[in-house]
PDB file of C-alpha atoms in Angstrom:
ATOM      1  CA  MET A   1     261.266 222.675   8.105  1.00  0.00           C
ATOM      2  CA  TRP A   2     260.803 219.019   8.918  1.00  0.00           C
ATOM      3  CA  SER A   3     258.071 219.845  11.640  1.00  0.00           C
ATOM      4  CA  SER A   4     256.082 221.850   8.885  1.00  0.00           C
ATOM      5  CA  VAL A   5     256.305 218.702   6.243  1.00  0.00           C
ATOM      6  CA  LEU A   6     255.205 216.449   9.183  1.00  0.00           C
ATOM      7  CA  LEU A   7     252.177 218.521  10.248  1.00  0.00           C
ATOM      8  CA  GLY A   8     251.146 218.970   6.659  1.00  0.00           C
ATOM      9  CA  LEU A   9     251.184 215.339   6.287  1.00  0.00           C
ATOM     10  CA  PHE A  10     249.122 214.732   9.516  1.00  0.00           C
ATOM     11  CA  LEU A  11     246.617 217.123   8.285  1.00  0.00           C
ATOM     12  CA  LEU A  12     246.284 215.387   4.984  1.00  0.00           C
ATOM     13  CA  LEU A  13     245.853 211.941   6.393  1.00  0.00           C
ATOM     14  CA  GLN A  14     243.292 213.230   8.938  1.00  0.00           C
ATOM     15  CA  LEU A  15     241.365 214.867   5.896  1.00  0.00           C
ATOM     16  CA  LEU A  16     241.501 211.611   3.919  1.00  0.00           C
ATOM     17  CA  ASP A  17     240.375 209.715   6.884  1.00  0.00           C
ATOM     18  CA  PHE A  18     237.322 212.145   7.417  1.00  0.00           C
ATOM     19  CA  THR A  19     236.082 211.936   3.691  1.00  0.00           C
ATOM     20  CA  ARG A  20     236.459 207.909   4.012  1.00  0.00           C
ATOM     21  CA  THR A  21     234.277 207.966   7.324  1.00  0.00           C
ATOM     22  CA  HIS A  22     231.701 210.181   5.831  1.00  0.00           C
ATOM     23  CA  THR A  23     231.486 208.370   2.460  1.00  0.00           C
ATOM     24  CA  GLN A  24     231.072 205.220   4.267  1.00  0.00           C
ATOM     25  CA  GLU A  25     228.530 206.643   6.720  1.00  0.00           C
ATOM     26  CA  VAL A  26     226.529 208.068   3.354  1.00  0.00           C
ATOM     27  CA  HIS A  27     226.741 204.758   2.015  1.00  0.00           C
ATOM     28  CA  ARG A  28     225.377 203.150   5.020  1.00  0.00           C
ATOM     29  CA  GLU A  29     222.345 205.393   5.100  1.00  0.00           C
ATOM     30  CA  ASP A  30     221.694 204.648   1.538  1.00  0.00           C
ATOM     31  CA  TYR A  31     221.670 201.040   1.832  1.00  0.00           C
ATOM     32  CA  LYS A  32     219.410 201.307   5.033  1.00  0.00           C
ATOM     33  CA  TYR A  33     216.680 203.739   3.442  1.00  0.00           C
ATOM     34  CA  GLY A  34     217.207 203.604  -0.229  1.00  0.00           C
ATOM     35  CA  ARG A  35     218.940 205.758  -2.516  1.00  0.00           C
ATOM     36  CA  GLN A  36     216.867 208.998  -3.137  1.00  0.00           C
ATOM     37  CA  GLY A  37     216.828 210.910  -6.413  1.00  0.00           C
ATOM     38  CA  VAL A  38     218.958 208.419  -8.212  1.00  0.00           C
ATOM     39  CA  GLU A  39     220.274 209.994 -11.387  1.00  0.00           C
ATOM     40  CA  GLU A  40     219.164 208.399 -14.696  1.00  0.00           C
ATOM     41  CA  LYS A  41     221.946 205.971 -15.591  1.00  0.00           C
ATOM     42  CA  PRO A  42     222.663 203.803 -18.733  1.00  0.00           C
ATOM     43  CA  PHE A  43     221.238 200.709 -16.854  1.00  0.00           C
ATOM     44  CA  CYS A  44     218.275 202.663 -16.148  1.00  0.00           C
ATOM     45  CA  SER A  45     217.189 202.928 -19.550  1.00  0.00           C
ATOM     46  CA  TRP A  46     215.139 199.568 -19.382  1.00  0.00           C
ATOM     47  CA  LYS A  47     211.483 199.717 -20.203  1.00  0.00           C
ATOM     48  CA  CYS A  48     210.039 196.556 -19.041  1.00  0.00           C
ATOM     49  CA  ILE A  49     210.582 194.155 -16.116  1.00  0.00           C
ATOM     50  CA  LEU A  50     209.715 190.662 -15.842  1.00  0.00           C
ATOM     51  CA  PHE A  51     207.812 188.999 -12.764  1.00  0.00           C
ATOM     52  CA  THR A  52     208.286 185.184 -12.808  1.00  0.00           C
ATOM     53  CA  ILE A  53     206.816 182.759 -10.767  1.00  0.00           C
ATOM     54  CA  GLN A  54     207.436 179.129 -10.422  1.00  0.00           C
ATOM     55  CA  TRP A  55     205.568 175.909  -9.713  1.00  0.00           C
ATOM     56  CA  PRO A  56     207.492 173.628  -7.214  1.00  0.00           C
ATOM     57  CA  GLY A  57     206.416 170.489  -8.565  1.00  0.00           C
ATOM     58  CA  GLY A  58     207.665 171.497 -12.233  1.00  0.00           C
ATOM     59  CA  PHE A  59     211.019 173.189 -10.818  1.00  0.00           C
ATOM     60  CA  CYS A  60     212.120 170.072  -9.360  1.00  0.00           C
ATOM     61  CA  GLN A  61     211.677 168.320 -12.930  1.00  0.00           C
ATOM     62  CA  SER A  62     214.354 171.006 -14.097  1.00  0.00           C
ATOM     63  CA  LEU A  63     217.138 169.628 -12.247  1.00  0.00           C
ATOM     64  CA  ASP A  64     219.629 166.960 -13.277  1.00  0.00           C
ATOM     65  CA  ARG A  65     219.915 165.432  -9.685  1.00  0.00           C
ATOM     66  CA  GLU A  66     217.195 164.295  -7.312  1.00  0.00           C
ATOM     67  CA  ASN A  67     218.948 165.377  -4.258  1.00  0.00           C
ATOM     68  CA  LEU A  68     219.202 168.846  -5.095  1.00  0.00           C
ATOM     69  CA  CYS A  69     215.389 169.628  -4.821  1.00  0.00           C
ATOM     70  CA  GLN A  70     213.512 170.395  -1.917  1.00  0.00           C
ATOM     71  CA  ILE A  71     209.895 171.524  -1.017  1.00  0.00           C
ATOM     72  CA  PRO A  72     209.356 172.781   2.547  1.00  0.00           C
ATOM     73  CA  PRO A  73     206.215 171.359   4.125  1.00  0.00           C
ATOM     74  CA  SER A  74     204.394 174.633   4.159  1.00  0.00           C
ATOM     75  CA  ILE A  75     204.679 175.259   0.401  1.00  0.00           C
ATOM     76  CA  ASN A  76     201.803 174.369  -1.596  1.00  0.00           C
ATOM     77  CA  ASN A  77     201.475 177.140  -3.951  1.00  0.00           C
ATOM     78  CA  TRP A  78     203.217 179.078  -6.686  1.00  0.00           C
ATOM     79  CA  THR A  79     206.424 180.659  -5.622  1.00  0.00           C
ATOM     80  CA  ILE A  80     208.487 183.744  -6.798  1.00  0.00           C
ATOM     81  CA  HIS A  81     211.486 183.022  -9.079  1.00  0.00           C
ATOM     82  CA  GLY A  82     212.296 186.639  -9.601  1.00  0.00           C
ATOM     83  CA  LEU A  83     211.808 190.309 -10.694  1.00  0.00           C
ATOM     84  CA  TRP A  84     214.183 190.976 -13.444  1.00  0.00           C
ATOM     85  CA  PRO A  85     214.601 194.170 -15.604  1.00  0.00           C
ATOM     86  CA  LEU A  86     215.094 193.547 -19.150  1.00  0.00           C
ATOM     87  CA  LYS A  87     218.009 194.814 -21.391  1.00  0.00           C
ATOM     88  CA  ALA A  88     219.459 196.582 -18.294  1.00  0.00           C
ATOM     89  CA  PHE A  89     223.293 196.669 -18.625  1.00  0.00           C
ATOM     90  CA  GLY A  90     226.059 198.180 -16.492  1.00  0.00           C
ATOM     91  CA  CYS A  91     224.150 197.813 -13.325  1.00  0.00           C
ATOM     92  CA  CYS A  92     226.191 198.592 -10.065  1.00  0.00           C
ATOM     93  CA  ASN A  93     227.687 195.644  -8.303  1.00  0.00           C
ATOM     94  CA  CYS A  94     228.539 197.785  -5.467  1.00  0.00           C
ATOM     95  CA  TRP A  95     225.199 197.477  -3.349  1.00  0.00           C
ATOM     96  CA  PRO A  96     225.407 194.841  -0.654  1.00  0.00           C
ATOM     97  CA  MET A  97     222.431 193.270   0.887  1.00  0.00           C
ATOM     98  CA  PHE A  98     222.533 192.245   4.510  1.00  0.00           C
ATOM     99  CA  GLN A  99     219.943 189.963   6.297  1.00  0.00           C
ATOM    100  CA  SER A 100     218.959 192.708   8.461  1.00  0.00           C
ATOM    101  CA  ASP A 101     217.620 194.450   5.296  1.00  0.00           C
ATOM    102  CA  VAL A 102     214.810 192.091   5.141  1.00  0.00           C
ATOM    103  CA  GLN A 103     214.303 191.025   8.417  1.00  0.00           C
ATOM    104  CA  GLU A 104     211.025 192.190   8.721  1.00  0.00           C
ATOM    105  CA  LEU A 105     209.791 190.711   5.658  1.00  0.00           C
ATOM    106  CA  GLU A 106     211.527 187.120   6.351  1.00  0.00           C
ATOM    107  CA  ALA A 107     208.390 185.248   7.283  1.00  0.00           C
ATOM    108  CA  GLN A 108     206.632 186.351   3.965  1.00  0.00           C
ATOM    109  CA  LEU A 109     209.559 185.766   2.046  1.00  0.00           C
ATOM    110  CA  ASP A 110     210.004 182.069   3.429  1.00  0.00           C
ATOM    111  CA  GLU A 111     206.240 181.446   2.476  1.00  0.00           C
ATOM    112  CA  LEU A 112     206.377 183.026  -1.101  1.00  0.00           C
ATOM    113  CA  TRP A 113     209.947 183.052  -2.121  1.00  0.00           C
ATOM    114  CA  PRO A 114     211.682 180.010  -0.563  1.00  0.00           C
ATOM    115  CA  SER A 115     214.829 178.328  -2.024  1.00  0.00           C
ATOM    116  CA  LEU A 116     213.820 174.987  -3.418  1.00  0.00           C
ATOM    117  CA  LEU A 117     217.583 173.746  -3.665  1.00  0.00           C
ATOM    118  CA  THR A 118     219.042 171.694  -0.808  1.00  0.00           C
ATOM    119  CA  ILE A 119     222.412 173.539  -1.474  1.00  0.00           C
ATOM    120  CA  THR A 120     221.065 177.149  -1.271  1.00  0.00           C
ATOM    121  CA  THR A 121     219.683 178.803   1.629  1.00  0.00           C
ATOM    122  CA  SER A 122     216.680 181.183   1.100  1.00  0.00           C
ATOM    123  CA  PHE A 123     218.544 184.318   2.067  1.00  0.00           C
ATOM    124  CA  HIS A 124     221.210 183.020  -0.221  1.00  0.00           C
ATOM    125  CA  PHE A 125     218.541 183.152  -3.060  1.00  0.00           C
ATOM    126  CA  TRP A 126     217.304 186.473  -2.228  1.00  0.00           C
ATOM    127  CA  ARG A 127     220.680 188.128  -1.949  1.00  0.00           C
ATOM    128  CA  GLU A 128     221.540 186.767  -5.523  1.00  0.00           C
ATOM    129  CA  GLU A 129     218.370 188.058  -6.832  1.00  0.00           C
ATOM    130  CA  TRP A 130     219.173 191.544  -5.278  1.00  0.00           C
ATOM    131  CA  GLU A 131     222.665 191.622  -6.436  1.00  0.00           C
ATOM    132  CA  LYS A 132     221.953 190.264 -10.203  1.00  0.00           C
ATOM    133  CA  HIS A 133     218.609 192.172 -10.711  1.00  0.00           C
ATOM    134  CA  GLY A 134     217.427 194.256  -7.794  1.00  0.00           C
ATOM    135  CA  VAL A 135     220.352 196.565  -8.202  1.00  0.00           C
ATOM    136  CA  CYS A 136     219.050 197.095 -11.944  1.00  0.00           C
ATOM    137  CA  ALA A 137     215.691 197.968 -10.674  1.00  0.00           C
ATOM    138  CA  ALA A 138     216.787 200.241  -7.941  1.00  0.00           C
ATOM    139  CA  CYS A 139     216.948 203.122 -10.247  1.00  0.00           C
ATOM    140  CA  VAL A 140     213.154 203.170  -9.818  1.00  0.00           C
ATOM    141  CA  GLU A 141     212.223 205.154  -6.481  1.00  0.00           C
ATOM    142  CA  GLY A 142     209.855 202.525  -5.194  1.00  0.00           C
ATOM    143  CA  MET A 143     212.506 199.694  -5.745  1.00  0.00           C
ATOM    144  CA  ASN A 144     215.450 201.703  -4.517  1.00  0.00           C
ATOM    145  CA  SER A 145     216.587 199.575  -1.455  1.00  0.00           C
ATOM    146  CA  PRO A 146     216.635 195.917  -0.966  1.00  0.00           C
ATOM    147  CA  LEU A 147     213.534 196.375   1.546  1.00  0.00           C
ATOM    148  CA  ARG A 148     211.478 198.178  -1.116  1.00  0.00           C
ATOM    149  CA  TYR A 149     212.439 195.839  -3.902  1.00  0.00           C
ATOM    150  CA  PHE A 150     211.225 192.804  -1.878  1.00  0.00           C
ATOM    151  CA  GLN A 151     207.997 194.575  -0.656  1.00  0.00           C
ATOM    152  CA  ILE A 152     207.365 195.041  -4.304  1.00  0.00           C
ATOM    153  CA  CYS A 153     207.883 191.458  -5.265  1.00  0.00           C
ATOM    154  CA  LEU A 154     205.668 190.245  -2.422  1.00  0.00           C
ATOM    155  CA  LYS A 155     202.927 192.608  -3.212  1.00  0.00           C
ATOM    156  CA  LEU A 156     202.939 191.290  -6.957  1.00  0.00           C
ATOM    157  CA  ARG A 157     202.859 187.506  -5.835  1.00  0.00           C
ATOM    158  CA  GLN A 158     199.687 188.370  -3.841  1.00  0.00           C
ATOM    159  CA  GLN A 159     198.291 190.157  -6.920  1.00  0.00           C
ATOM    160  CA  PHE A 160     199.006 187.424  -9.123  1.00  0.00           C
ATOM    161  CA  ASP A 161     197.133 184.360  -7.545  1.00  0.00           C
ATOM    162  CA  ILE A 162     197.482 181.982 -10.338  1.00  0.00           C
ATOM    163  CA  TYR A 163     196.838 178.879  -8.267  1.00  0.00           C
ATOM    164  CA  LYS A 164     193.229 180.192  -7.175  1.00  0.00           C
ATOM    165  CA  TRP A 165     192.433 181.458 -10.772  1.00  0.00           C
ATOM    166  CA  LEU A 166     193.261 177.925 -12.285  1.00  0.00           C
ATOM    167  CA  GLN A 167     191.410 176.057  -9.372  1.00  0.00           C
ATOM    168  CA  ASP A 168     188.256 178.041 -10.146  1.00  0.00           C
ATOM    169  CA  ALA A 169     188.565 176.808 -13.636  1.00  0.00           C
ATOM    170  CA  GLY A 170     189.053 173.539 -12.826  1.00  0.00           C
ATOM    171  CA  ILE A 171     192.723 173.121 -13.661  1.00  0.00           C
ATOM    172  CA  THR A 172     194.486 171.595 -10.886  1.00  0.00           C
ATOM    173  CA  PRO A 173     197.816 169.550 -10.358  1.00  0.00           C
ATOM    174  CA  SER A 174     197.502 165.949 -11.598  1.00  0.00           C
ATOM    175  CA  CYS A 175     199.361 162.861 -12.446  1.00  0.00           C
ATOM    176  CA  ASP A 176     197.262 161.937 -14.982  1.00  0.00           C
ATOM    177  CA  ARG A 177     195.430 164.876 -16.606  1.00  0.00           C
ATOM    178  CA  LEU A 178     197.201 166.708 -19.551  1.00  0.00           C
ATOM    179  CA  TYR A 179     196.587 170.356 -20.228  1.00  0.00           C
ATOM    180  CA  LYS A 180     196.911 172.571 -23.426  1.00  0.00           C
ATOM    181  CA  VAL A 181     198.506 176.041 -23.517  1.00  0.00           C
ATOM    182  CA  ALA A 182     195.133 177.285 -25.097  1.00  0.00           C
ATOM    183  CA  GLU A 183     192.977 176.429 -22.242  1.00  0.00           C
ATOM    184  CA  VAL A 184     195.496 177.518 -19.628  1.00  0.00           C
ATOM    185  CA  ASP A 185     195.857 180.872 -21.540  1.00  0.00           C
ATOM    186  CA  GLU A 186     192.264 181.392 -21.529  1.00  0.00           C
ATOM    187  CA  VAL A 187     192.093 181.246 -17.783  1.00  0.00           C
ATOM    188  CA  LEU A 188     195.138 183.576 -17.209  1.00  0.00           C
ATOM    189  CA  ALA A 189     194.751 186.078 -20.030  1.00  0.00           C
ATOM    190  CA  PRO A 190     192.080 188.207 -18.269  1.00  0.00           C
ATOM    191  CA  HIS A 191     194.401 188.367 -15.152  1.00  0.00           C
ATOM    192  CA  LEU A 192     197.884 188.661 -16.880  1.00  0.00           C
ATOM    193  CA  GLY A 193     197.029 190.019 -20.418  1.00  0.00           C
ATOM    194  CA  ASP A 194     198.028 188.267 -23.581  1.00  0.00           C
ATOM    195  CA  LYS A 195     201.936 188.904 -23.420  1.00  0.00           C
ATOM    196  CA  HIS A 196     202.477 186.595 -20.533  1.00  0.00           C
ATOM    197  CA  GLU A 197     204.768 183.083 -21.351  1.00  0.00           C
ATOM    198  CA  ILE A 198     203.686 179.699 -20.009  1.00  0.00           C
ATOM    199  CA  GLN A 199     207.180 177.756 -19.658  1.00  0.00           C
ATOM    200  CA  CYS A 200     207.641 174.081 -19.457  1.00  0.00           C
ATOM    201  CA  VAL A 201     210.595 171.833 -19.017  1.00  0.00           C
ATOM    202  CA  THR A 202     211.261 168.603 -20.354  1.00  0.00           C
ATOM    203  CA  ASP A 203     211.460 165.850 -17.684  1.00  0.00           C
ATOM    204  CA  SER A 204     213.296 162.775 -17.694  1.00  0.00           C
ATOM    205  CA  LYS A 205     210.919 160.775 -19.326  1.00  0.00           C
ATOM    206  CA  GLY A 206     210.673 163.230 -22.256  1.00  0.00           C
ATOM    207  CA  ARG A 207     207.454 164.764 -21.101  1.00  0.00           C
ATOM    208  CA  GLN A 208     206.533 168.572 -21.124  1.00  0.00           C
ATOM    209  CA  VAL A 209     206.012 169.727 -17.533  1.00  0.00           C
ATOM    210  CA  TRP A 210     204.639 173.037 -16.541  1.00  0.00           C
ATOM    211  CA  PHE A 211     207.508 175.027 -14.968  1.00  0.00           C
ATOM    212  CA  GLN A 212     206.879 178.831 -14.525  1.00  0.00           C
ATOM    213  CA  VAL A 213     204.867 181.661 -15.733  1.00  0.00           C
ATOM    214  CA  LYS A 214     206.712 184.924 -16.934  1.00  0.00           C
ATOM    215  CA  ILE A 215     204.668 188.243 -16.595  1.00  0.00           C
ATOM    216  CA  PRO A 216     206.078 191.395 -18.531  1.00  0.00           C
ATOM    217  CA  LEU A 217     205.470 194.669 -16.667  1.00  0.00           C
ATOM    218  CA  SER A 218     206.325 198.096 -17.491  1.00  0.00           C
ATOM    219  CA  ARG A 219     208.273 200.413 -15.347  1.00  0.00           C
ATOM    220  CA  ASN A 220     205.439 201.545 -13.298  1.00  0.00           C
ATOM    221  CA  LEU A 221     204.376 197.683 -12.873  1.00  0.00           C
ATOM    222  CA  THR A 222     201.252 197.734 -15.265  1.00  0.00           C
ATOM    223  CA  LEU A 223     200.622 194.822 -17.415  1.00  0.00           C
ATOM    224  CA  GLY A 224     201.568 194.177 -21.107  1.00  0.00           C
ATOM    225  CA  CYS A 225     204.913 195.879 -21.481  1.00  0.00           C
ATOM    226  CA  ASP A 226     206.367 194.604 -24.965  1.00  0.00           C
ATOM    227  CA  HIS A 227     209.466 192.470 -24.321  1.00  0.00           C
ATOM    228  CA  PRO A 228     212.049 191.183 -26.744  1.00  0.00           C
ATOM    229  CA  GLY A 229     211.733 187.473 -25.611  1.00  0.00           C
ATOM    230  CA  ASP A 230     214.537 185.419 -24.360  1.00  0.00           C
ATOM    231  CA  ASP A 231     216.815 185.041 -27.326  1.00  0.00           C
ATOM    232  CA  ASP A 232     218.957 188.172 -26.752  1.00  0.00           C
ATOM    233  CA  GLY A 233     221.635 186.521 -24.940  1.00  0.00           C
ATOM    234  CA  PRO A 234     222.580 186.877 -21.133  1.00  0.00           C
ATOM    235  CA  GLY A 235     223.186 190.111 -19.357  1.00  0.00           C
ATOM    236  CA  PRO A 236     222.894 191.648 -16.024  1.00  0.00           C
ATOM    237  CA  GLY A 237     219.046 192.074 -16.596  1.00  0.00           C
ATOM    238  CA  ARG A 238     218.584 188.430 -17.581  1.00  0.00           C
ATOM    239  CA  ARG A 239     218.711 185.176 -16.050  1.00  0.00           C
ATOM    240  CA  TRP A 240     219.429 181.827 -17.378  1.00  0.00           C
ATOM    241  CA  SER A 241     216.752 178.922 -16.851  1.00  0.00           C
ATOM    242  CA  PRO A 242     215.979 175.315 -18.267  1.00  0.00           C
ATOM    243  CA  GLY A 243     212.406 176.708 -19.147  1.00  0.00           C
ATOM    244  CA  HIS A 244     211.271 177.062 -22.546  1.00  0.00           C
ATOM    245  CA  PRO A 245     207.651 178.134 -23.829  1.00  0.00           C
ATOM    246  CA  CYS A 246     205.250 175.388 -23.834  1.00  0.00           C
ATOM    247  CA  PRO A 247     204.672 174.042 -27.312  1.00  0.00           C
ATOM    248  CA  PRO A 248     201.140 175.145 -28.085  1.00  0.00           C
ATOM    249  CA  ASP A 249     200.429 171.805 -29.871  1.00  0.00           C
ATOM    250  CA  VAL A 250     201.835 169.313 -27.216  1.00  0.00           C
ATOM    251  CA  PRO A 251     199.793 168.983 -23.981  1.00  0.00           C
ATOM    252  CA  PHE A 252     201.816 169.167 -20.695  1.00  0.00           C
ATOM    253  CA  TYR A 253     201.658 167.966 -17.242  1.00  0.00           C
ATOM    254  CA  TYR A 254     201.011 170.135 -14.138  1.00  0.00           C
ATOM    255  CA  LEU A 255     202.343 167.861 -11.670  1.00  0.00           C
ATOM    256  CA  PRO A 256     201.301 167.858  -8.060  1.00  0.00           C
ATOM    257  CA  ILE A 257     203.503 168.838  -5.187  1.00  0.00           C
ATOM    258  CA  ASP A 258     205.160 165.840  -3.113  1.00  0.00           C
ATOM    259  CA  HIS A 259     207.168 167.104   0.004  1.00  0.00           C
ATOM    260  CA  GLU A 260     208.454 163.665   0.425  1.00  0.00           C
ATOM    261  CA  GLN A 261     209.678 162.834  -2.998  1.00  0.00           C
ATOM    262  CA  PRO A 262     209.650 166.364  -4.835  1.00  0.00           C
ATOM    263  CA  THR A 263     211.293 165.008  -7.899  1.00  0.00           C
ATOM    264  CA  ARG A 264     208.897 161.995  -8.348  1.00  0.00           C
ATOM    265  CA  PRO A 265     205.655 163.265  -7.223  1.00  0.00           C
ATOM    266  CA  CYS A 266     203.753 160.452  -9.312  1.00  0.00           C
ATOM    267  CA  GLY A 267     205.889 157.561  -8.084  1.00  0.00           C
TER     268      GLY A 267
END
């Protein structure tokens, strides 16, 4: 009798071990190649996704301590802040990201999506963006793995060459010249549509400093998706930032990048 009970327990344990191992293998394959045919979930009901790029010279003005900011010597252009589904709730927190997932993109990510904080490595920044926002976007087939999500982000950044558009229009970083929202909008609207948002931060001298641009996109990454703005409160598909819409009636600075003194580019 006891031998029959022990044999039954042994077979049950073997079955459980096989099930667990098989499940882990399936998950590993999912992480590597993306999850195919992901079912529509509540968090997948989002309609708009926000692509946000930041100007390093303005980002450094948003920090409350000078020693927090760093701008790598190779960075002289707008960098990626994130790609964030709007009104996405209940996103899975069970999809980890590993350095090997983006190894083939690392050189491009270092150039276009660097960490500008001394206390955060670039990979930590990327992983945080994936875990907070990428998993919410992963229900869309083209973004259903870390590799595919970051590939899309890099393509969007190359598509939106804000620095060149501004430079061609005579809008360049300066310690002295002030710009108005209307003149910048006139340059960007033909490329970004009329729903983009120019954001500023208030620096230690009380001045408005250009910080970032938010570009709303639909699920298929076309321009012009209607989005509810930033007053809906935080959530898995939202990200707090110190930026605010640049006041239309207050001129702002588009400060240059200073790699040696990133928080004091004008001395």
